[in-house]
Coordinates of C-alpha atoms in Angstrom, one line a residue:
Chain A
M89 CA 0.0 0.0 0.0
T90 CA 1.3 3.4 -0.9
I91 CA 0.3 6.8 0.5
C92 CA 1.7 8.9 -2.3
N93 CA 0.3 9.3 -5.8
V94 CA 3.8 9.5 -7.4
C95 CA 4.9 6.3 -5.7
T96 CA 1.7 4.6 -6.8
L97 CA 2.1 5.5 -10.4
N98 CA 5.8 4.7 -10.6
L99 CA 5.4 1.3 -8.8
R100 CA 2.5 0.3 -10.9
Q101 CA 4.2 1.4 -14.1
A102 CA 7.3 -0.5 -13.4
N103 CA 5.4 -3.5 -12.3
W104 CA 3.2 -3.4 -15.4
Q105 CA 6.1 -3.0 -17.8
L106 CA 8.0 -5.9 -16.2
K107 CA 5.0 -8.1 -16.3
N108 CA 4.2 -7.4 -20.0
D109 CA 7.7 -7.4 -21.4
D110 CA 9.6 -10.7 -21.0
A111 CA 12.8 -9.3 -22.5
L112 CA 12.8 -6.3 -20.3
R113 CA 12.2 -8.4 -17.2
A114 CA 15.0 -10.7 -18.1
R115 CA 17.4 -7.8 -18.6
V116 CA 16.4 -6.1 -15.4
N117 CA 16.7 -9.3 -13.4
D118 CA 20.1 -10.0 -14.9
N119 CA 21.2 -6.5 -13.9
L120 CA 19.8 -6.9 -10.4
E121 CA 21.6 -10.2 -10.0
R122 CA 24.9 -8.6 -11.2
V123 CA 24.7 -6.0 -8.4
G124 CA 23.8 -8.6 -5.8
V125 CA 20.1 -7.9 -5.1
P126 CA 17.2 -10.4 -5.5
P127 CA 15.4 -10.6 -8.8
Y128 CA 11.9 -9.2 -9.4
S129 CA 9.3 -11.9 -9.0
G130 CA 6.2 -10.0 -10.1
G131 CA 4.3 -10.2 -6.9
D132 CA 3.8 -6.6 -6.2
R133 CA 1.2 -4.2 -7.4
G134 CA 1.3 -0.7 -5.9
Q135 CA -2.1 0.2 -4.5
A136 CA -2.9 3.7 -3.2
L137 CA -4.5 4.2 0.2
P138 CA -7.9 5.4 -1.0
L139 CA -8.1 2.5 -3.5
A140 CA -6.5 -0.2 -1.4
D141 CA -9.7 -1.6 0.0
R142 CA -12.1 -2.1 -2.8
R143 CA -14.3 -4.4 -1.0
G144 CA -15.2 -1.8 1.6
R145 CA -13.9 -3.4 4.8
G146 CA -11.9 -0.3 5.5
L147 CA -14.8 1.9 4.8
R148 CA -17.0 -0.1 7.1
A149 CA -14.3 0.0 9.8
A150 CA -14.2 3.8 9.3
E151 CA -17.9 4.0 9.7
A152 CA -18.0 1.9 12.7
G153 CA -15.0 3.6 14.3
R154 CA -16.1 7.2 14.0
P155 CA -17.6 8.1 17.3
Q156 CA -17.5 11.8 16.3
G157 CA -17.4 11.6 12.5
L158 CA -17.0 14.8 10.5
K159 CA -20.3 16.2 11.6
G160 CA -21.3 17.1 8.1
L161 CA -18.2 19.1 7.4
K162 CA -18.0 20.0 3.7
I163 CA -14.9 18.4 2.3
A164 CA -13.6 19.0 -1.2
P165 CA -11.8 15.9 -2.6
F166 CA -8.7 16.6 -4.7
Y167 CA -7.4 13.5 -6.4
G168 CA -4.2 14.7 -8.2
C169 CA -3.1 13.4 -11.6
Q170 CA -1.0 10.4 -10.8
I171 CA -3.6 8.4 -9.1
L172 CA -6.0 8.7 -12.0
R173 CA -3.9 8.9 -15.2
P174 CA -2.8 7.1 -17.2
S175 CA -5.8 5.0 -16.4
K176 CA -4.6 2.1 -18.5
I177 CA -1.9 1.6 -15.9
L178 CA -3.8 2.6 -12.8
G179 CA -6.7 0.7 -14.0
F180 CA -9.8 0.7 -12.0
E181 CA -11.1 4.2 -11.4
D182 CA -12.7 6.2 -14.1
P183 CA -10.2 9.1 -14.6
D184 CA -13.0 11.5 -15.4
R185 CA -15.5 10.5 -12.7
P186 CA -13.6 9.1 -9.8
W187 CA -15.6 8.3 -6.7
S188 CA -13.3 6.8 -4.0
L189 CA -12.6 10.0 -2.1
E190 CA -16.2 11.0 -2.1
R191 CA -17.2 7.6 -0.7
I192 CA -14.6 7.8 2.0
I193 CA -15.7 11.4 2.9
T194 CA -19.3 10.2 3.2
A195 CA -18.3 7.1 5.2
C196 CA -16.5 9.5 7.6
G197 CA -19.6 11.6 8.1
G198 CA -18.6 14.4 5.9
E199 CA -20.3 15.9 2.9
P200 CA -18.3 15.7 -0.4
V201 CA -18.1 18.9 -2.5
D202 CA -18.1 18.5 -6.2
Y203 CA -16.1 20.8 -8.5
P204 CA -14.5 20.4 -11.9
A205 CA -10.9 20.9 -11.0
K206 CA -10.8 18.0 -8.5
I207 CA -9.2 15.8 -11.1
K208 CA -6.8 18.3 -12.5
C209 CA -3.1 19.1 -12.0
C210 CA -2.1 20.9 -8.8
G211 CA 0.8 22.6 -10.6
F212 CA 3.5 21.1 -8.5
P213 CA 5.6 19.5 -11.3
I214 CA 6.3 22.9 -12.7
I215 CA 6.3 24.9 -9.6
Q216 CA 10.1 25.5 -9.5
A217 CA 10.6 26.1 -13.2
R218 CA 7.5 28.4 -13.9
E219 CA 5.9 29.4 -10.7
E220 CA 3.3 31.6 -12.2
T221 CA 2.1 28.8 -14.5
A222 CA 1.9 26.5 -11.5
L223 CA -0.1 29.1 -9.6
G224 CA -2.5 29.2 -12.5
E225 CA -3.1 25.5 -12.0
L226 CA -3.2 25.8 -8.3
I227 CA -5.9 28.5 -8.0
Q228 CA -8.4 26.4 -9.9
P229 CA -9.2 23.7 -7.3
I230 CA -8.9 26.2 -4.4
E231 CA -11.1 28.8 -5.9
Q232 CA -13.7 26.3 -7.2
A233 CA -13.8 24.3 -4.0
M234 CA -14.4 27.4 -1.9
E235 CA -17.1 28.6 -4.3
A236 CA -18.7 25.2 -3.9
G237 CA -18.8 25.8 -0.1
A238 CA -15.9 23.6 1.0
D239 CA -14.7 23.9 4.6
A240 CA -11.6 22.0 3.9
M241 CA -9.9 20.0 1.1
V242 CA -8.5 16.5 1.3
T243 CA -5.9 14.9 -1.0
P244 CA -4.2 11.5 -1.1
C245 CA -1.0 12.9 -2.6
P246 CA 1.7 14.6 -0.5
L247 CA 3.0 16.5 -3.6
C248 CA -0.5 18.0 -4.2
H249 CA -0.7 18.6 -0.5
L250 CA 2.6 20.6 -0.6
S251 CA 1.4 22.6 -3.5
L252 CA -2.1 23.3 -2.2
D253 CA -1.0 23.9 1.3
A254 CA 2.4 25.5 1.3
W255 CA 2.0 27.4 -1.9
Q256 CA -1.4 28.7 -1.0
Q257 CA 0.3 31.6 0.8
K258 CA 2.2 32.5 -2.4
L259 CA -1.1 32.3 -4.3
E260 CA -2.6 34.7 -1.9
A261 CA 0.3 37.1 -2.3
S262 CA 0.1 36.8 -6.1
T263 CA -3.6 37.4 -6.4
G264 CA -4.1 39.7 -3.4
R265 CA -6.9 37.5 -2.1
T266 CA -7.3 35.5 1.1
F267 CA -8.2 31.9 0.7
G268 CA -7.3 30.2 4.0
L269 CA -8.5 26.8 2.8
P270 CA -7.3 24.0 5.1
I271 CA -5.6 21.2 3.2
I272 CA -5.5 17.8 4.9
H273 CA -4.0 14.4 4.2
L274 CA -6.5 11.6 3.6
S275 CA -5.2 9.7 6.6
Q276 CA -5.7 12.8 8.8
L277 CA -9.3 13.1 7.6
V278 CA -10.1 9.5 8.4
G279 CA -8.2 9.8 11.6
V280 CA -10.2 12.7 12.8
A281 CA -13.4 10.9 11.9
A282 CA -12.2 7.8 13.7
G283 CA -11.5 9.8 16.8
L284 CA -7.8 10.2 16.7
T285 CA -6.6 13.2 18.7
E286 CA -4.2 15.8 17.5
S287 CA -1.5 14.4 19.7
S288 CA -2.0 10.9 18.1
Chain B
V251 CA -2.8 0.2 -67.6
D252 CA -5.6 -2.2 -68.5
I253 CA -8.6 -1.4 -66.4
Q254 CA -11.5 -3.8 -66.6
I255 CA -14.9 -2.5 -65.7
P256 CA -17.4 -5.3 -64.7
S257 CA -20.7 -5.5 -66.6
D258 CA -23.8 -4.4 -64.8
D259 CA -25.0 -7.9 -64.0
Q260 CA -21.7 -8.5 -62.1
V261 CA -22.2 -5.5 -59.9
T262 CA -24.2 -6.1 -56.7
D263 CA -26.9 -3.6 -56.1
I264 CA -26.3 -2.7 -52.4
S265 CA -29.8 -1.2 -52.1
S266 CA -31.3 -4.6 -52.8
M267 CA -29.6 -6.0 -49.8
A268 CA -31.1 -3.5 -47.4
G269 CA -33.9 -5.8 -46.3
A270 CA -31.7 -8.9 -45.9
R271 CA -28.6 -7.5 -44.2
P272 CA -28.1 -8.4 -40.5
V273 CA -29.0 -5.5 -38.3
M274 CA -28.8 -4.7 -34.7
D275 CA -30.7 -2.4 -32.3
V276 CA -28.3 0.2 -30.8
A277 CA -29.3 2.3 -27.8
L278 CA -27.1 5.3 -27.0
K279 CA -26.9 7.9 -24.3
I280 CA -25.3 11.0 -25.7
W281 CA -24.4 14.1 -23.7
R282 CA -26.0 17.1 -25.4
F283 CA -25.0 20.7 -24.8
D284 CA -26.9 23.9 -25.5
A285 CA -24.2 26.6 -26.2
E286 CA -26.7 29.4 -25.6
T287 CA -28.1 28.4 -22.3
G288 CA -25.1 26.3 -21.1
E289 CA -27.5 23.4 -20.2
R290 CA -26.4 19.8 -20.6
E291 CA -28.5 16.7 -20.7
L292 CA -28.0 13.0 -21.3
R293 CA -30.3 12.2 -24.2
D294 CA -31.4 8.7 -25.2
Y295 CA -31.4 7.5 -28.8
Q296 CA -32.3 4.1 -30.2
V297 CA -31.6 3.2 -33.9
E298 CA -31.3 0.2 -36.1
A299 CA -27.9 -0.2 -37.7
P300 CA -26.1 -2.8 -39.8
E301 CA -24.0 -5.2 -37.8
W302 CA -20.8 -4.0 -39.4
A303 CA -21.5 -0.4 -38.2
C304 CA -18.9 1.4 -36.1
L305 CA -19.8 4.1 -33.6
L306 CA -19.4 6.8 -36.2
D307 CA -21.8 5.0 -38.5
V308 CA -24.4 4.9 -35.7
L309 CA -23.9 8.5 -34.9
D310 CA -24.5 9.3 -38.6
I311 CA -27.7 7.3 -38.5
V312 CA -28.9 9.2 -35.5
K313 CA -28.1 12.5 -37.1
D314 CA -29.7 11.5 -40.5
Q315 CA -32.8 9.8 -39.2
V316 CA -33.5 10.9 -35.6
D317 CA -31.9 14.2 -34.6
G318 CA -30.4 16.5 -37.1
T319 CA -29.1 18.8 -34.3
L320 CA -26.5 16.2 -33.2
S321 CA -23.1 17.5 -33.9
F322 CA -19.8 15.6 -33.8
R323 CA -16.5 15.9 -35.6
K324 CA -15.3 13.5 -38.3
S325 CA -13.0 13.6 -41.3
C326 CA -11.1 10.7 -42.8
R327 CA -13.3 7.9 -41.4
M328 CA -10.3 5.5 -41.6
M329 CA -8.5 5.9 -38.3
I330 CA -5.9 8.3 -39.5
C331 CA -6.9 11.9 -38.7
G332 CA -8.1 11.4 -35.2
S333 CA -10.9 13.9 -35.7
C334 CA -13.6 11.6 -34.4
G335 CA -11.9 11.0 -31.1
M336 CA -14.5 11.0 -28.3
R337 CA -15.3 9.4 -24.9
M338 CA -17.4 6.3 -24.8
D339 CA -18.1 4.4 -21.6
G340 CA -15.2 6.2 -19.9
R341 CA -12.7 5.4 -22.7
A342 CA -11.1 7.5 -25.3
V343 CA -12.0 6.0 -28.6
L344 CA -12.0 6.7 -32.3
A345 CA -15.6 6.6 -33.4
C346 CA -14.6 5.3 -36.8
K347 CA -12.7 2.4 -35.3
E348 CA -15.1 1.3 -32.5
R349 CA -17.3 -1.6 -33.7
M350 CA -20.6 -1.6 -32.1
L351 CA -21.6 -5.2 -32.5
P352 CA -19.6 -6.6 -29.5
I353 CA -21.0 -3.7 -27.4
V354 CA -24.5 -4.5 -28.4
E355 CA -24.0 -8.2 -27.8
A356 CA -22.7 -7.4 -24.3
G357 CA -26.2 -6.2 -23.5
P358 CA -27.7 -2.9 -22.3
R359 CA -26.5 -1.1 -19.3
A360 CA -29.5 0.9 -18.4
G361 CA -28.8 4.0 -16.4
D362 CA -25.1 3.4 -16.6
L363 CA -22.4 5.2 -18.4
G364 CA -20.0 2.4 -17.9
D365 CA -18.4 3.5 -14.7
G366 CA -20.9 1.9 -12.3
E367 CA -22.3 5.2 -11.3
P368 CA -25.8 6.3 -12.5
A369 CA -25.8 9.3 -14.8
D370 CA -27.7 11.5 -12.3
R371 CA -25.0 10.9 -9.7
Q372 CA -22.0 11.9 -11.8
G373 CA -22.0 15.5 -10.8
P374 CA -22.3 18.6 -12.8
R375 CA -19.0 18.5 -14.6
G376 CA -20.4 17.6 -18.0
R377 CA -17.3 15.9 -19.3
H378 CA -18.6 15.9 -22.8
G379 CA -19.3 19.6 -23.0
P380 CA -18.5 22.3 -25.5
V381 CA -15.0 21.1 -26.3
L382 CA -15.4 21.6 -30.0
A383 CA -16.5 25.2 -29.6
E384 CA -13.4 26.5 -27.7
D385 CA -10.9 28.8 -29.2
A386 CA -8.3 26.5 -30.8
R387 CA -5.4 28.9 -30.4
D388 CA -5.2 30.6 -27.1
E389 CA -6.0 28.3 -24.2
A390 CA -2.6 26.5 -23.9
V391 CA -0.6 29.6 -24.7
A392 CA -2.6 31.7 -22.2
R393 CA -2.0 29.0 -19.6
A394 CA 1.7 29.3 -20.0
R395 CA 1.8 33.1 -20.2
L396 CA -0.3 34.2 -17.3
P397 CA 0.1 37.9 -16.9
R398 CA 1.6 39.0 -13.7
G399 CA -0.3 42.2 -13.5
A400 CA -1.2 44.0 -10.3
G401 CA -3.0 41.5 -8.1
G402 CA -2.4 38.8 -10.7
Q403 CA -5.7 39.4 -12.5
G404 CA -4.7 37.0 -15.2
V405 CA -4.9 34.0 -12.9
P406 CA -8.6 34.2 -11.8
R407 CA -9.6 35.1 -15.3
L408 CA -8.2 31.8 -16.6
A409 CA -9.7 29.9 -13.8
G410 CA -13.1 31.4 -14.6
R411 CA -12.8 30.4 -18.2
D412 CA -11.8 26.9 -17.2
R413 CA -14.8 26.5 -14.9
G414 CA -17.1 26.8 -17.9
D415 CA -15.2 24.2 -19.8
P416 CA -13.4 21.9 -17.5
Q417 CA -12.1 19.5 -20.1
G418 CA -11.5 21.9 -22.9
G419 CA -8.1 22.9 -21.9
A420 CA -6.8 19.4 -21.7
L421 CA -8.3 18.3 -25.0
H422 CA -6.9 21.4 -26.6
Q423 CA -3.5 20.7 -25.2
L424 CA -3.7 17.3 -26.9
R425 CA -4.7 18.8 -30.2
V426 CA -2.0 21.4 -30.2
L427 CA 0.6 18.9 -29.1
R428 CA -0.5 16.3 -31.6
L429 CA -0.2 18.9 -34.3
R430 CA 3.2 19.8 -33.2
V431 CA 4.2 16.2 -33.1
Q432 CA 3.0 15.7 -36.6
L433 CA 4.8 18.7 -37.8
D434 CA 8.0 17.9 -36.1
G435 CA 8.1 14.2 -36.7
V436 CA 8.9 13.3 -33.1
R437 CA 7.2 10.0 -33.9
P438 CA 8.1 8.6 -37.3
E439 CA 4.6 7.4 -37.9
F440 CA 3.4 11.0 -38.1
L441 CA 6.0 12.3 -40.5
G442 CA 4.1 14.3 -43.1
P443 CA 4.8 16.7 -45.9
R444 CA 5.4 19.5 -43.5
A445 CA 7.6 17.4 -41.2
R446 CA 10.5 19.8 -41.4
K447 CA 8.6 23.0 -41.0
G448 CA 7.5 22.9 -37.4
N449 CA 9.5 24.2 -34.4
A450 CA 7.5 23.5 -31.3
L451 CA 9.2 20.3 -30.3
R452 CA 12.6 19.7 -31.8
R453 CA 12.9 18.2 -35.2
R454 CA 16.3 16.8 -34.2
L455 CA 17.8 15.9 -30.9
A456 CA 20.1 18.5 -29.4
R457 CA 23.8 18.1 -29.9
P458 CA 26.3 18.4 -27.0
G459 CA 26.9 22.0 -26.2
D460 CA 23.9 23.1 -28.2
R461 CA 22.4 25.3 -25.5
R462 CA 20.0 27.1 -27.7
A463 CA 18.5 23.9 -28.9
A464 CA 17.9 22.7 -25.3
R465 CA 16.4 25.9 -24.3
G466 CA 14.1 26.0 -27.2
L467 CA 13.0 22.5 -26.7
Q468 CA 12.1 22.9 -23.0
L469 CA 10.5 26.3 -23.3
R470 CA 8.4 25.3 -26.2
A471 CA 7.1 22.2 -24.3
R472 CA 6.1 24.5 -21.4
D473 CA 4.5 27.0 -23.7
L474 CA 2.1 24.2 -24.7
G475 CA 1.0 24.0 -21.1
L476 CA 2.2 20.4 -20.7
H477 CA 3.0 19.8 -17.1
R478 CA 3.2 16.0 -17.0
C479 CA -0.3 16.0 -15.8
Y480 CA -1.1 13.0 -18.0
F481 CA -4.3 14.4 -19.6
C482 CA -2.7 14.3 -23.1
T483 CA -1.8 10.7 -22.7
E484 CA -5.2 9.8 -21.2
R485 CA -7.1 11.6 -23.9
C486 CA -5.5 10.4 -27.1
P487 CA -7.6 7.7 -28.8
K488 CA -4.7 6.7 -30.9
G489 CA -2.3 5.8 -28.1
V490 CA 0.0 8.7 -28.7
D491 CA 2.0 9.4 -25.5
P492 CA 3.2 13.0 -25.7
R493 CA 4.5 12.9 -22.2
D494 CA 6.8 10.1 -23.1
A495 CA 8.0 11.9 -26.2
I496 CA 8.9 15.0 -24.1
A497 CA 10.5 12.8 -21.4
K498 CA 12.7 11.1 -24.0
L499 CA 13.8 14.4 -25.5
G500 CA 14.7 15.7 -22.0
A501 CA 16.6 12.5 -21.1
E502 CA 18.5 12.6 -24.4
S503 CA 19.4 16.2 -23.9
I504 CA 20.9 15.4 -20.5
K505 CA 22.7 12.5 -21.9
N506 CA 24.2 14.8 -24.5
G507 CA 25.5 17.1 -21.8
I508 CA 22.8 19.8 -22.1
D509 CA 22.1 20.1 -18.4
R510 CA 22.2 23.7 -17.4
D511 CA 18.5 24.4 -17.6
M512 CA 16.3 24.1 -14.5
G513 CA 14.5 20.9 -15.6
A514 CA 17.8 19.1 -16.3
K515 CA 19.2 20.2 -12.9
H516 CA 16.1 19.1 -11.2
A517 CA 16.2 15.6 -12.8
N518 CA 20.0 15.3 -12.2
W519 CA 19.5 16.0 -8.5
F520 CA 17.1 13.1 -8.2
V521 CA 19.8 10.9 -9.8
T522 CA 22.4 12.2 -7.4
S523 CA 20.1 11.7 -4.4
A524 CA 19.3 8.1 -5.5
K525 CA 23.0 7.3 -5.9
T526 CA 24.3 8.9 -2.7
T527 CA 21.5 8.2 -0.1
G528 CA 18.8 6.3 -1.9
W529 CA 16.4 9.1 -0.8
L530 CA 15.4 12.4 -2.2
R531 CA 17.6 15.0 -0.7
E532 CA 14.7 17.3 -0.5
T533 CA 16.1 20.3 1.3
E534 CA 18.9 20.7 -1.2
L535 CA 16.6 20.3 -4.2
V536 CA 15.7 23.9 -4.5
P537 CA 19.3 25.4 -4.4
K538 CA 20.5 22.7 -6.7
T539 CA 17.8 23.3 -9.2
Q540 CA 17.2 27.1 -9.0
G541 CA 20.7 28.1 -7.9
V542 CA 22.0 29.9 -4.8
V543 CA 20.8 33.4 -5.7
S544 CA 17.3 32.4 -6.5
S545 CA 17.2 30.3 -3.3
I546 CA 18.3 33.2 -1.2
K547 CA 15.3 35.2 -2.6
E548 CA 13.1 32.4 -1.5
M549 CA 14.5 32.4 2.0
K550 CA 11.4 34.1 3.6
F551 CA 9.1 31.5 2.1
A552 CA 11.5 28.7 3.1
M553 CA 11.5 30.0 6.7
S554 CA 7.7 30.0 6.8
L555 CA 7.8 26.4 5.7
A556 CA 10.4 25.5 8.2
R557 CA 8.3 26.9 11.0
K558 CA 5.6 24.4 10.0
G559 CA 8.1 21.5 10.0
K560 CA 8.2 21.3 6.2
V561 CA 11.9 21.7 5.8
P562 CA 13.7 18.5 6.9
L563 CA 17.3 19.0 8.0
P564 CA 19.8 17.6 5.5
F565 CA 22.2 16.5 8.3
P566 CA 22.7 13.8 9.3
P567 CA 21.9 12.4 5.8
H568 CA 19.2 9.8 5.7
V569 CA 20.7 6.8 3.9
A570 CA 18.6 3.9 2.7
E571 CA 19.5 0.3 2.9
N572 CA 21.2 -1.1 -0.2
V573 CA 22.1 2.3 -1.5
K574 CA 25.4 0.9 -2.9
A575 CA 23.5 -1.6 -5.0
G576 CA 21.3 1.2 -6.3
A577 CA 24.3 3.2 -7.4
A578 CA 25.9 0.1 -8.9
L579 CA 22.7 -0.5 -10.9
Y580 CA 22.7 3.0 -12.2
N581 CA 26.3 2.7 -13.4
L582 CA 25.6 -0.7 -15.0
V583 CA 22.6 0.6 -16.9
K584 CA 24.7 3.6 -18.1
E585 CA 27.5 1.3 -19.3
Q586 CA 24.9 -0.6 -21.2
G587 CA 23.9 2.6 -23.1
R588 CA 20.4 2.6 -21.7
D589 CA 20.5 6.0 -20.3
G590 CA 18.8 8.8 -22.2
A591 CA 15.8 8.1 -24.4
A592 CA 16.7 4.4 -24.7
G593 CA 15.7 4.0 -21.1
S594 CA 12.1 5.1 -21.6
S595 CA 9.6 2.7 -23.0
R596 CA 6.3 3.9 -21.6
A597 CA 4.5 4.4 -25.0
R598 CA 5.6 1.1 -26.4
R599 CA 4.4 -0.7 -23.4
A600 CA 1.1 1.1 -23.4
R601 CA 0.4 -0.2 -26.8
V602 CA 1.3 -3.7 -25.8
H603 CA -1.1 -3.4 -22.9
R604 CA -3.9 -2.2 -25.1
V605 CA -3.6 -5.3 -27.3
R606 CA -3.6 -7.6 -24.4
R607 CA -6.4 -5.9 -22.5
G608 CA -9.1 -8.3 -23.7
A609 CA -7.6 -11.3 -22.1
R610 CA -8.7 -11.3 -18.5
P611 CA -7.2 -13.8 -16.0
A612 CA -9.4 -16.8 -15.2
R613 CA -11.7 -16.5 -12.2
T614 CA -9.5 -18.7 -10.1
E615 CA -6.4 -16.6 -10.9
R616 CA -8.3 -13.5 -9.9
A617 CA -9.4 -15.1 -6.7
N618 CA -5.8 -16.1 -6.0
A619 CA -4.6 -12.6 -6.7
R620 CA -7.2 -11.2 -4.2
A621 CA -6.0 -13.7 -1.6
K622 CA -2.4 -12.7 -2.1
A623 CA -3.4 -9.0 -1.8
E624 CA -4.3 -9.7 1.9
A625 CA -0.6 -9.2 2.7
V626 CA 0.1 -5.5 2.4
A627 CA 3.5 -3.9 2.5
Y628 CA 3.4 -0.3 3.5
Y629 CA 5.5 1.9 1.3
K630 CA 5.5 5.5 2.4
G631 CA 8.0 7.0 0.0
C632 CA 10.2 10.0 0.3
L633 CA 7.9 12.9 1.2
A634 CA 6.1 11.1 3.9
S635 CA 9.5 10.6 5.5
L636 CA 10.7 14.1 5.0
S637 CA 8.6 17.2 4.6
A638 CA 5.3 15.4 5.0
K639 CA 6.0 13.4 8.1
E640 CA 2.5 14.1 9.4
L641 CA 1.1 11.9 6.6
D642 CA 3.1 8.9 7.7
I643 CA 2.4 9.6 11.4
S644 CA -1.3 9.8 10.8
T645 CA -1.4 6.8 8.6
Q646 CA 0.4 4.7 11.2
A647 CA -1.9 6.0 14.0
L648 CA -4.9 5.2 11.9
A649 CA -4.0 1.6 10.9
P650 CA -5.2 0.0 14.2
K651 CA -8.5 1.8 13.9
L652 CA -9.0 0.3 10.5
G653 CA -8.3 -3.2 11.6
S654 CA -4.6 -3.4 10.5
S655 CA -1.8 -4.1 13.0
S656 CA 1.2 -1.8 13.1
T657 CA 4.5 -3.5 13.1
S658 CA 7.9 -2.0 13.3
S659 CA 10.8 -3.0 11.1
S660 CA 14.6 -2.9 11.2
R661 CA 14.7 -2.0 7.6
S662 CA 15.0 1.5 6.3
P663 CA 11.9 3.6 6.7
A664 CA 11.4 3.3 3.0
A665 CA 10.8 -0.4 3.4
A666 CA 9.1 -0.5 6.7
P667 CA 6.0 -2.7 6.6
A668 CA 3.8 -0.9 9.0
T669 CA 0.4 -2.4 8.3
S670 CA -0.2 -6.0 7.5
T671 CA -3.0 -8.5 8.0
R672 CA -0.5 -11.2 8.0
P673 CA 3.3 -11.3 7.8
S674 CA 4.2 -9.6 4.6
P675 CA 6.1 -11.7 2.0
T676 CA 7.3 -8.7 0.2
T677 CA 8.8 -5.4 1.1
T678 CA 10.0 -2.8 -1.2
S679 CA 13.1 -0.6 -0.8
T680 CA 13.9 2.6 -2.6

């Protein structure tokens, strides 16, 4: 199980290439052997946290274990690119109409907020090279989520979190506007619903 | 040249076959959009079509016989131009390529657009909106050249436009890039009569010391608004992978010694990090990429992040297990000449996958795979160990609440199996 979109995509992509290309797998395993590490056996498949439990046991546990829940808090889900696309590698969630985060938010007692930019790029990959372009990407989910009435935004990707959270102050400076939208990790959201305290 | 024209009695009158040809009943749900009111609706159509019909044929029948207001783009009708690319059941398809008979034989999926969610629960995004009506020229360029006017007015203006057309930008990026790829001949399959006239992506790979070439290559790619966000790869119904093409060009540039631009420095620091510690040396990433002067200018911002615990100390260095093996592997691959573009094979593999997609594993194999998935290795990656430690902490604190047991490990944090329903047979190291 991964807790990072980038890790998820890279692991699944590598796994998928190795499984589908015998020559590549043989060459890679030969190289691994030459540097003294075990060969790749093909048993792994990277699975992201929000998608790891497709049969719903985790969701049921979340529902059962939320003595406080989110009390109807309006949460904007932000998926990030690399958990959705390329869907041919990631595989099981419609990249245009994902639903996992909404289902988790609902299970935790919150109210999911829908907005178009929830599946778009957060701008982080280009944030160092062209910050103004990245901010142009960044403002879309933040602005749209707030207009849709979100109290907070949740994301399963630490890179998106960094962009949406840390760079939000730069966005405010750039636009002269105040957003102040709290950005939380998915595990934090479920943790709050499950009754974890801040110290935990 | 001797051309023989058959006599009339040898020519089959197609119209006489109309009553005898095998036909099928096709039911479609098509997103319709009213450009004047902005309203969208999913409209039902049912037509009779010949069994050989593709999606484009069926759409033609709908337009000719049922609803003349239906509009869609088409051109060559032979899987070359890509004009009829559209979304069907959550997939990017060429309407002229997609045969309808297997879909019809699979049976109706009432109230379903193919993703398991009823249409009325899919939210207001309207994925199949007015993408054909957008301005074909300015979206991607505007995205890359946001004005930095007082208060940054250009940014919200762009966001406002995007809200009206959430998918238009991405599709436009694909169209622009595909045009560039065709013009520049990045993929040999798309070499055309104007192959040597384009200049957006490089016609040739940069030579060592060719700074201008590298700069042109990377700036142009950015001007197209391509940020590795995967929309272009996802959208293309012909399996073109522009992201891979750009990555190959970047890798080949670095291999040829063109490594002074910010993108190359950024990529090289990842390589250095992997070789020296096995981890991303995150705190040093900004000065190594942007340079010392630029980093000093960002000091105020960095301090604000540091106060929130988002700037991990670089000392003592965080060294992963087996880092020497990782460095040896890098050197070995480089000796084999598989650095640069030769090391990238995403697009080729994607096509292989598409061909094999129809063959699903047997039921027992899938059941076995599910059973194996009970054992979960927890892989937290770099950021959750560095600037996003709160993510790792909260995940580990949450695990017992969700019925998973937390276990500690003597391995490096990158490989620590923290949650597991039974002893994990596999762990992964960076």
